[in-house]
Amino acid sequence: MSDDEISRKSFIMAVGLGAGALALPQLGSDSASARQTPLEPTATCDDGDEPTHSQTEGPYFKPNSPQRTSLVTPGMQGTPLTVTGFVYTMSCRPVNRALLDFWQADHYGRYDNVGYRLRGHQYTDATGKFTLTTIVPGLYPGRTRHIHVKVQAPYQRVLTTQLYFPGEPQNQTDSIFDPTLLMEMSNTPPGRTGTFDFVLRLP
Ligand code: FE
């Protein structure tokens, strides 16, 4: 979630509180305090959310990836990573059977352009949920850390985008980086967990 979105939600909360409150809390006078408003630990869909931004697919997409929720194969190097989230419509309805096709670099920043290592597609369940089991992708020259994904509700157009990791120094210098595409990360030894919810604009 971007600072803009956090601020917008805080503003909406402030308006909502203000409407019925006798003593108005001093909200909005300090944007820094607004940004520190605690957020629910679980991402939720908001009717005001914008659709997830698209991004270039880059040079390494390959069609026909295998269907699998885990991209980890025996002996694979890297920090374990689980990415979970939901696919929603703009009116916050979960998208059942949305296709998610992930591809990423390995621990050393290399893509498999011959086979399908660290490539795979899956479908959301009836609640719109997906779970990806993988490793933290390595860095390669010119880019910050990222995971590529194509998301498609049944019979709808494909959203091609990328997911990013907070706190990466290269986020400041990668011209493609988009802060609205940052995952929320937590450490879950022996690895890390990221969450991200996609919002699709459907007709
Ligand atoms: Fe890439």
PDB file of C-alpha atoms and ligand atoms in Angstrom:
ATOM      1  CA  MET A   1       0.000   0.000   0.000  1.00  0.00           C
ATOM      2  CA  SER A   2       1.431   3.373  -0.931  1.00  0.00           C
ATOM      3  CA  ASP A   3       1.774   6.311   1.383  1.00  0.00           C
ATOM      4  CA  ASP A   4      -0.825   8.051  -0.741  1.00  0.00           C
ATOM      5  CA  GLU A   5      -3.310   5.272  -0.163  1.00  0.00           C
ATOM      6  CA  ILE A   6      -2.561   5.190   3.557  1.00  0.00           C
ATOM      7  CA  SER A   7      -3.046   8.926   3.735  1.00  0.00           C
ATOM      8  CA  ARG A   8      -6.264   8.690   1.748  1.00  0.00           C
ATOM      9  CA  LYS A   9      -7.639   6.000   4.047  1.00  0.00           C
ATOM     10  CA  SER A  10      -6.594   7.992   7.088  1.00  0.00           C
ATOM     11  CA  PHE A  11      -8.371  11.001   5.608  1.00  0.00           C
ATOM     12  CA  ILE A  12     -11.523   8.981   5.008  1.00  0.00           C
ATOM     13  CA  MET A  13     -11.329   7.728   8.590  1.00  0.00           C
ATOM     14  CA  ALA A  14     -10.919  11.284   9.823  1.00  0.00           C
ATOM     15  CA  VAL A  15     -13.973  12.444   7.870  1.00  0.00           C
ATOM     16  CA  GLY A  16     -15.973   9.522   9.191  1.00  0.00           C
ATOM     17  CA  LEU A  17     -14.940  10.226  12.766  1.00  0.00           C
ATOM     18  CA  GLY A  18     -15.529  13.919  12.389  1.00  0.00           C
ATOM     19  CA  ALA A  19     -19.089  13.611  11.173  1.00  0.00           C
ATOM     20  CA  GLY A  20     -20.462  12.437  14.504  1.00  0.00           C
ATOM     21  CA  ALA A  21     -17.835  13.568  16.947  1.00  0.00           C
ATOM     22  CA  LEU A  22     -18.316  16.501  19.312  1.00  0.00           C
ATOM     23  CA  ALA A  23     -14.619  16.941  19.916  1.00  0.00           C
ATOM     24  CA  LEU A  24     -12.742  16.687  16.663  1.00  0.00           C
ATOM     25  CA  PRO A  25      -9.456  14.862  16.969  1.00  0.00           C
ATOM     26  CA  GLN A  26      -6.578  16.764  15.457  1.00  0.00           C
ATOM     27  CA  LEU A  27      -6.143  14.648  12.418  1.00  0.00           C
ATOM     28  CA  GLY A  28      -4.560  15.680   9.207  1.00  0.00           C
ATOM     29  CA  SER A  29      -2.546  18.529  10.645  1.00  0.00           C
ATOM     30  CA  ASP A  30       0.625  16.464  10.414  1.00  0.00           C
ATOM     31  CA  SER A  31       1.035  14.154   7.476  1.00  0.00           C
ATOM     32  CA  ALA A  32       3.766  12.212   9.283  1.00  0.00           C
ATOM     33  CA  SER A  33       1.377  11.265  12.102  1.00  0.00           C
ATOM     34  CA  ALA A  34      -1.247  10.280   9.547  1.00  0.00           C
ATOM     35  CA  ARG A  35       1.213   7.878   7.972  1.00  0.00           C
ATOM     36  CA  GLN A  36       1.855   6.266  11.337  1.00  0.00           C
ATOM     37  CA  THR A  37      -1.820   5.362  11.789  1.00  0.00           C
ATOM     38  CA  PRO A  38      -1.772   1.639  12.564  1.00  0.00           C
ATOM     39  CA  LEU A  39      -3.110  -0.464   9.738  1.00  0.00           C
ATOM     40  CA  GLU A  40      -4.847  -3.773  10.046  1.00  0.00           C
ATOM     41  CA  PRO A  41      -2.280  -6.548   9.713  1.00  0.00           C
ATOM     42  CA  THR A  42      -4.386  -8.273   7.079  1.00  0.00           C
ATOM     43  CA  ALA A  43      -4.770  -6.422   3.823  1.00  0.00           C
ATOM     44  CA  THR A  44      -8.373  -5.672   3.023  1.00  0.00           C
ATOM     45  CA  CYS A  45     -10.061  -4.509  -0.115  1.00  0.00           C
ATOM     46  CA  ASP A  46     -11.417  -0.991  -0.166  1.00  0.00           C
ATOM     47  CA  ASP A  47     -14.026   0.175  -2.659  1.00  0.00           C
ATOM     48  CA  GLY A  48     -11.797   3.178  -3.294  1.00  0.00           C
ATOM     49  CA  ASP A  49      -8.769   1.093  -4.239  1.00  0.00           C
ATOM     50  CA  GLU A  50      -7.369   1.694  -7.678  1.00  0.00           C
ATOM     51  CA  PRO A  51      -6.685  -1.223  -9.973  1.00  0.00           C
ATOM     52  CA  THR A  52      -3.248  -2.753  -9.591  1.00  0.00           C
ATOM     53  CA  HIS A  53      -0.747  -0.988 -11.821  1.00  0.00           C
ATOM     54  CA  SER A  54       0.619  -2.804 -14.829  1.00  0.00           C
ATOM     55  CA  GLN A  55       4.319  -3.123 -15.620  1.00  0.00           C
ATOM     56  CA  THR A  56       6.417  -4.296 -18.520  1.00  0.00           C
ATOM     57  CA  GLU A  57       6.751  -8.064 -18.788  1.00  0.00           C
ATOM     58  CA  GLY A  58      10.480  -7.719 -19.485  1.00  0.00           C
ATOM     59  CA  PRO A  59      12.504 -10.029 -21.702  1.00  0.00           C
ATOM     60  CA  TYR A  60      12.157 -13.309 -19.813  1.00  0.00           C
ATOM     61  CA  PHE A  61       8.488 -14.340 -19.936  1.00  0.00           C
ATOM     62  CA  LYS A  62       7.795 -17.792 -21.359  1.00  0.00           C
ATOM     63  CA  PRO A  63       4.276 -19.084 -22.051  1.00  0.00           C
ATOM     64  CA  ASN A  64       3.085 -22.544 -21.059  1.00  0.00           C
ATOM     65  CA  SER A  65       4.549 -22.633 -17.565  1.00  0.00           C
ATOM     66  CA  PRO A  66       3.627 -25.690 -15.490  1.00  0.00           C
ATOM     67  CA  GLN A  67       0.656 -25.474 -13.120  1.00  0.00           C
ATOM     68  CA  ARG A  68       2.055 -25.556  -9.572  1.00  0.00           C
ATOM     69  CA  THR A  69       1.891 -23.490  -6.393  1.00  0.00           C
ATOM     70  CA  SER A  70       5.469 -24.293  -5.373  1.00  0.00           C
ATOM     71  CA  LEU A  71       8.377 -23.253  -7.558  1.00  0.00           C
ATOM     72  CA  VAL A  72      10.921 -24.782  -5.193  1.00  0.00           C
ATOM     73  CA  THR A  73      12.740 -27.842  -6.441  1.00  0.00           C
ATOM     74  CA  PRO A  74      15.151 -30.096  -4.528  1.00  0.00           C
ATOM     75  CA  GLY A  75      18.528 -28.523  -3.858  1.00  0.00           C
ATOM     76  CA  MET A  76      17.430 -25.034  -4.866  1.00  0.00           C
ATOM     77  CA  GLN A  77      19.498 -22.287  -3.218  1.00  0.00           C
ATOM     78  CA  GLY A  78      17.886 -19.237  -1.642  1.00  0.00           C
ATOM     79  CA  THR A  79      15.809 -17.910   1.228  1.00  0.00           C
ATOM     80  CA  PRO A  80      12.381 -19.562   1.396  1.00  0.00           C
ATOM     81  CA  LEU A  81       9.587 -17.157   0.492  1.00  0.00           C
ATOM     82  CA  THR A  82       5.829 -17.558   0.673  1.00  0.00           C
ATOM     83  CA  VAL A  83       3.673 -14.994  -1.117  1.00  0.00           C
ATOM     84  CA  THR A  84      -0.025 -14.952  -0.293  1.00  0.00           C
ATOM     85  CA  GLY A  85      -2.866 -12.660  -1.197  1.00  0.00           C
ATOM     86  CA  PHE A  86      -6.181 -12.268  -2.929  1.00  0.00           C
ATOM     87  CA  VAL A  87      -7.439 -11.216  -6.328  1.00  0.00           C
ATOM     88  CA  TYR A  88     -10.347  -8.782  -6.146  1.00  0.00           C
ATOM     89  CA  THR A  89     -12.501  -6.821  -8.519  1.00  0.00           C
ATOM     90  CA  MET A  90     -12.672  -3.063  -8.013  1.00  0.00           C
ATOM     91  CA  SER A  91     -15.879  -3.579  -6.014  1.00  0.00           C
ATOM     92  CA  CYS A  92     -13.994  -5.956  -3.682  1.00  0.00           C
ATOM     93  CA  ARG A  93     -15.522  -9.150  -4.961  1.00  0.00           C
ATOM     94  CA  PRO A  94     -13.077 -12.058  -4.798  1.00  0.00           C
ATOM     95  CA  VAL A  95     -12.172 -13.473  -8.194  1.00  0.00           C
ATOM     96  CA  ASN A  96     -12.535 -17.232  -8.295  1.00  0.00           C
ATOM     97  CA  ARG A  97     -10.281 -19.139 -10.708  1.00  0.00           C
ATOM     98  CA  ALA A  98      -8.132 -16.124 -11.527  1.00  0.00           C
ATOM     99  CA  LEU A  99      -4.957 -17.248 -13.259  1.00  0.00           C
ATOM    100  CA  LEU A 100      -1.653 -16.148 -11.734  1.00  0.00           C
ATOM    101  CA  ASP A 101       1.461 -16.933 -13.763  1.00  0.00           C
ATOM    102  CA  PHE A 102       4.684 -16.199 -11.847  1.00  0.00           C
ATOM    103  CA  TRP A 103       8.261 -16.082 -13.091  1.00  0.00           C
ATOM    104  CA  GLN A 104      11.402 -14.886 -11.374  1.00  0.00           C
ATOM    105  CA  ALA A 105      15.169 -15.007 -11.176  1.00  0.00           C
ATOM    106  CA  ASP A 106      16.918 -17.569  -9.000  1.00  0.00           C
ATOM    107  CA  HIS A 107      19.058 -16.828  -5.937  1.00  0.00           C
ATOM    108  CA  TYR A 108      21.890 -15.774  -8.240  1.00  0.00           C
ATOM    109  CA  GLY A 109      19.769 -13.444 -10.386  1.00  0.00           C
ATOM    110  CA  ARG A 110      19.460 -15.836 -13.307  1.00  0.00           C
ATOM    111  CA  TYR A 111      16.306 -16.738 -15.263  1.00  0.00           C
ATOM    112  CA  ASP A 112      15.814 -20.189 -16.692  1.00  0.00           C
ATOM    113  CA  ASN A 113      15.187 -19.461 -20.361  1.00  0.00           C
ATOM    114  CA  VAL A 114      15.567 -23.085 -21.412  1.00  0.00           C
ATOM    115  CA  GLY A 115      13.245 -24.894 -18.998  1.00  0.00           C
ATOM    116  CA  TYR A 116      10.669 -23.757 -16.468  1.00  0.00           C
ATOM    117  CA  ARG A 117      12.702 -23.424 -13.287  1.00  0.00           C
ATOM    118  CA  LEU A 118      11.056 -20.788 -11.028  1.00  0.00           C
ATOM    119  CA  ARG A 119       8.105 -20.474 -13.372  1.00  0.00           C
ATOM    120  CA  GLY A 120       4.592 -21.649 -12.666  1.00  0.00           C
ATOM    121  CA  HIS A 121       0.927 -20.795 -12.849  1.00  0.00           C
ATOM    122  CA  GLN A 122      -1.950 -21.397 -10.463  1.00  0.00           C
ATOM    123  CA  TYR A 123      -5.567 -20.376  -9.901  1.00  0.00           C
ATOM    124  CA  THR A 124      -7.255 -18.591  -7.026  1.00  0.00           C
ATOM    125  CA  ASP A 125      -9.803 -20.437  -4.905  1.00  0.00           C
ATOM    126  CA  ALA A 126     -13.414 -19.327  -4.402  1.00  0.00           C
ATOM    127  CA  THR A 127     -12.289 -16.690  -1.889  1.00  0.00           C
ATOM    128  CA  GLY A 128      -9.860 -15.228  -4.424  1.00  0.00           C
ATOM    129  CA  LYS A 129      -6.848 -16.468  -2.481  1.00  0.00           C
ATOM    130  CA  PHE A 130      -3.520 -17.625  -3.851  1.00  0.00           C
ATOM    131  CA  THR A 131      -0.381 -18.961  -2.199  1.00  0.00           C
ATOM    132  CA  LEU A 132       2.999 -19.106  -3.906  1.00  0.00           C
ATOM    133  CA  THR A 133       5.878 -21.072  -2.406  1.00  0.00           C
ATOM    134  CA  THR A 134       9.208 -19.943  -3.789  1.00  0.00           C
ATOM    135  CA  ILE A 135      12.553 -18.361  -2.874  1.00  0.00           C
ATOM    136  CA  VAL A 136      13.600 -14.726  -2.599  1.00  0.00           C
ATOM    137  CA  PRO A 137      14.768 -13.805  -6.105  1.00  0.00           C
ATOM    138  CA  GLY A 138      18.351 -12.652  -6.541  1.00  0.00           C
ATOM    139  CA  LEU A 139      19.387  -9.337  -7.999  1.00  0.00           C
ATOM    140  CA  TYR A 140      20.587  -8.859 -11.557  1.00  0.00           C
ATOM    141  CA  PRO A 141      22.174  -5.784 -13.102  1.00  0.00           C
ATOM    142  CA  GLY A 142      19.905  -2.790 -13.631  1.00  0.00           C
ATOM    143  CA  ARG A 143      16.936  -4.017 -11.583  1.00  0.00           C
ATOM    144  CA  THR A 144      15.799  -4.078  -8.005  1.00  0.00           C
ATOM    145  CA  ARG A 145      14.474  -7.289  -6.442  1.00  0.00           C
ATOM    146  CA  HIS A 146      11.162  -8.332  -8.048  1.00  0.00           C
ATOM    147  CA  ILE A 147       8.832 -11.132  -9.041  1.00  0.00           C
ATOM    148  CA  HIS A 148       6.989 -11.042 -12.363  1.00  0.00           C
ATOM    149  CA  VAL A 149       3.351 -12.051 -12.589  1.00  0.00           C
ATOM    150  CA  LYS A 150       0.477 -12.114 -15.050  1.00  0.00           C
ATOM    151  CA  VAL A 151      -3.000 -12.073 -13.509  1.00  0.00           C
ATOM    152  CA  GLN A 152      -6.141 -12.865 -15.455  1.00  0.00           C
ATOM    153  CA  ALA A 153      -9.739 -13.245 -14.329  1.00  0.00           C
ATOM    154  CA  PRO A 154     -11.509 -15.899 -16.419  1.00  0.00           C
ATOM    155  CA  TYR A 155     -12.039 -14.688 -19.999  1.00  0.00           C
ATOM    156  CA  GLN A 156     -10.750 -11.198 -19.149  1.00  0.00           C
ATOM    157  CA  ARG A 157      -7.681  -9.288 -20.260  1.00  0.00           C
ATOM    158  CA  VAL A 158      -4.325 -10.074 -18.719  1.00  0.00           C
ATOM    159  CA  LEU A 159      -2.720  -7.769 -16.166  1.00  0.00           C
ATOM    160  CA  THR A 160       1.074  -8.003 -16.435  1.00  0.00           C
ATOM    161  CA  THR A 161       2.928  -6.565 -13.468  1.00  0.00           C
ATOM    162  CA  GLN A 162       5.738  -7.076 -10.937  1.00  0.00           C
ATOM    163  CA  LEU A 163       5.917  -7.357  -7.144  1.00  0.00           C
ATOM    164  CA  TYR A 164       8.585  -5.587  -5.098  1.00  0.00           C
ATOM    165  CA  PHE A 165      10.278  -5.939  -1.718  1.00  0.00           C
ATOM    166  CA  PRO A 166      10.361  -3.070   0.790  1.00  0.00           C
ATOM    167  CA  GLY A 167      13.699  -1.819   2.093  1.00  0.00           C
ATOM    168  CA  GLU A 168      15.732  -2.725  -0.983  1.00  0.00           C
ATOM    169  CA  PRO A 169      18.339  -0.036  -1.723  1.00  0.00           C
ATOM    170  CA  GLN A 170      17.891  -0.605  -5.457  1.00  0.00           C
ATOM    171  CA  ASN A 171      14.232   0.466  -5.171  1.00  0.00           C
ATOM    172  CA  GLN A 172      15.594   4.010  -5.189  1.00  0.00           C
ATOM    173  CA  THR A 173      17.447   3.629  -8.475  1.00  0.00           C
ATOM    174  CA  ASP A 174      15.335   1.202 -10.546  1.00  0.00           C
ATOM    175  CA  SER A 175      13.372   3.356 -13.010  1.00  0.00           C
ATOM    176  CA  ILE A 176      10.643   0.712 -13.340  1.00  0.00           C
ATOM    177  CA  PHE A 177      10.074   0.368  -9.573  1.00  0.00           C
ATOM    178  CA  ASP A 178       6.524   1.275  -8.471  1.00  0.00           C
ATOM    179  CA  PRO A 179       5.869   1.656  -4.723  1.00  0.00           C
ATOM    180  CA  THR A 180       2.207   0.669  -5.132  1.00  0.00           C
ATOM    181  CA  LEU A 181       3.489  -2.815  -6.008  1.00  0.00           C
ATOM    182  CA  LEU A 182       5.415  -3.374  -2.764  1.00  0.00           C
ATOM    183  CA  MET A 183       4.549  -6.507  -0.852  1.00  0.00           C
ATOM    184  CA  GLU A 184       4.091  -6.365   2.896  1.00  0.00           C
ATOM    185  CA  MET A 185       6.870  -8.529   4.249  1.00  0.00           C
ATOM    186  CA  SER A 186       7.397 -10.365   7.494  1.00  0.00           C
ATOM    187  CA  ASN A 187      10.083 -12.747   8.640  1.00  0.00           C
ATOM    188  CA  THR A 188       8.840 -16.266   9.235  1.00  0.00           C
ATOM    189  CA  PRO A 189      11.951 -18.329   9.934  1.00  0.00           C
ATOM    190  CA  PRO A 190      13.476 -20.054   8.115  1.00  0.00           C
ATOM    191  CA  GLY A 191      12.280 -17.641   5.459  1.00  0.00           C
ATOM    192  CA  ARG A 192      10.097 -14.683   4.651  1.00  0.00           C
ATOM    193  CA  THR A 193       6.430 -14.126   3.912  1.00  0.00           C
ATOM    194  CA  GLY A 194       5.032 -11.494   1.569  1.00  0.00           C
ATOM    195  CA  THR A 195       1.433 -10.464   1.051  1.00  0.00           C
ATOM    196  CA  PHE A 196      -0.102  -8.628  -1.883  1.00  0.00           C
ATOM    197  CA  ASP A 197      -3.683  -8.221  -3.079  1.00  0.00           C
ATOM    198  CA  PHE A 198      -4.402  -7.617  -6.755  1.00  0.00           C
ATOM    199  CA  VAL A 199      -7.321  -5.429  -7.797  1.00  0.00           C
ATOM    200  CA  LEU A 200      -8.538  -5.984 -11.360  1.00  0.00           C
ATOM    201  CA  ARG A 201     -10.582  -3.590 -13.429  1.00  0.00           C
ATOM    202  CA  LEU A 202     -13.220  -5.792 -15.029  1.00  0.00           C
ATOM    203  CA  PRO A 203     -15.967  -4.724 -17.392  1.00  0.00           C
TER     204      PRO A 203
HETATM  205 FE    FE B   1      12.920  -9.585 -14.164  1.00  0.00          FE
END
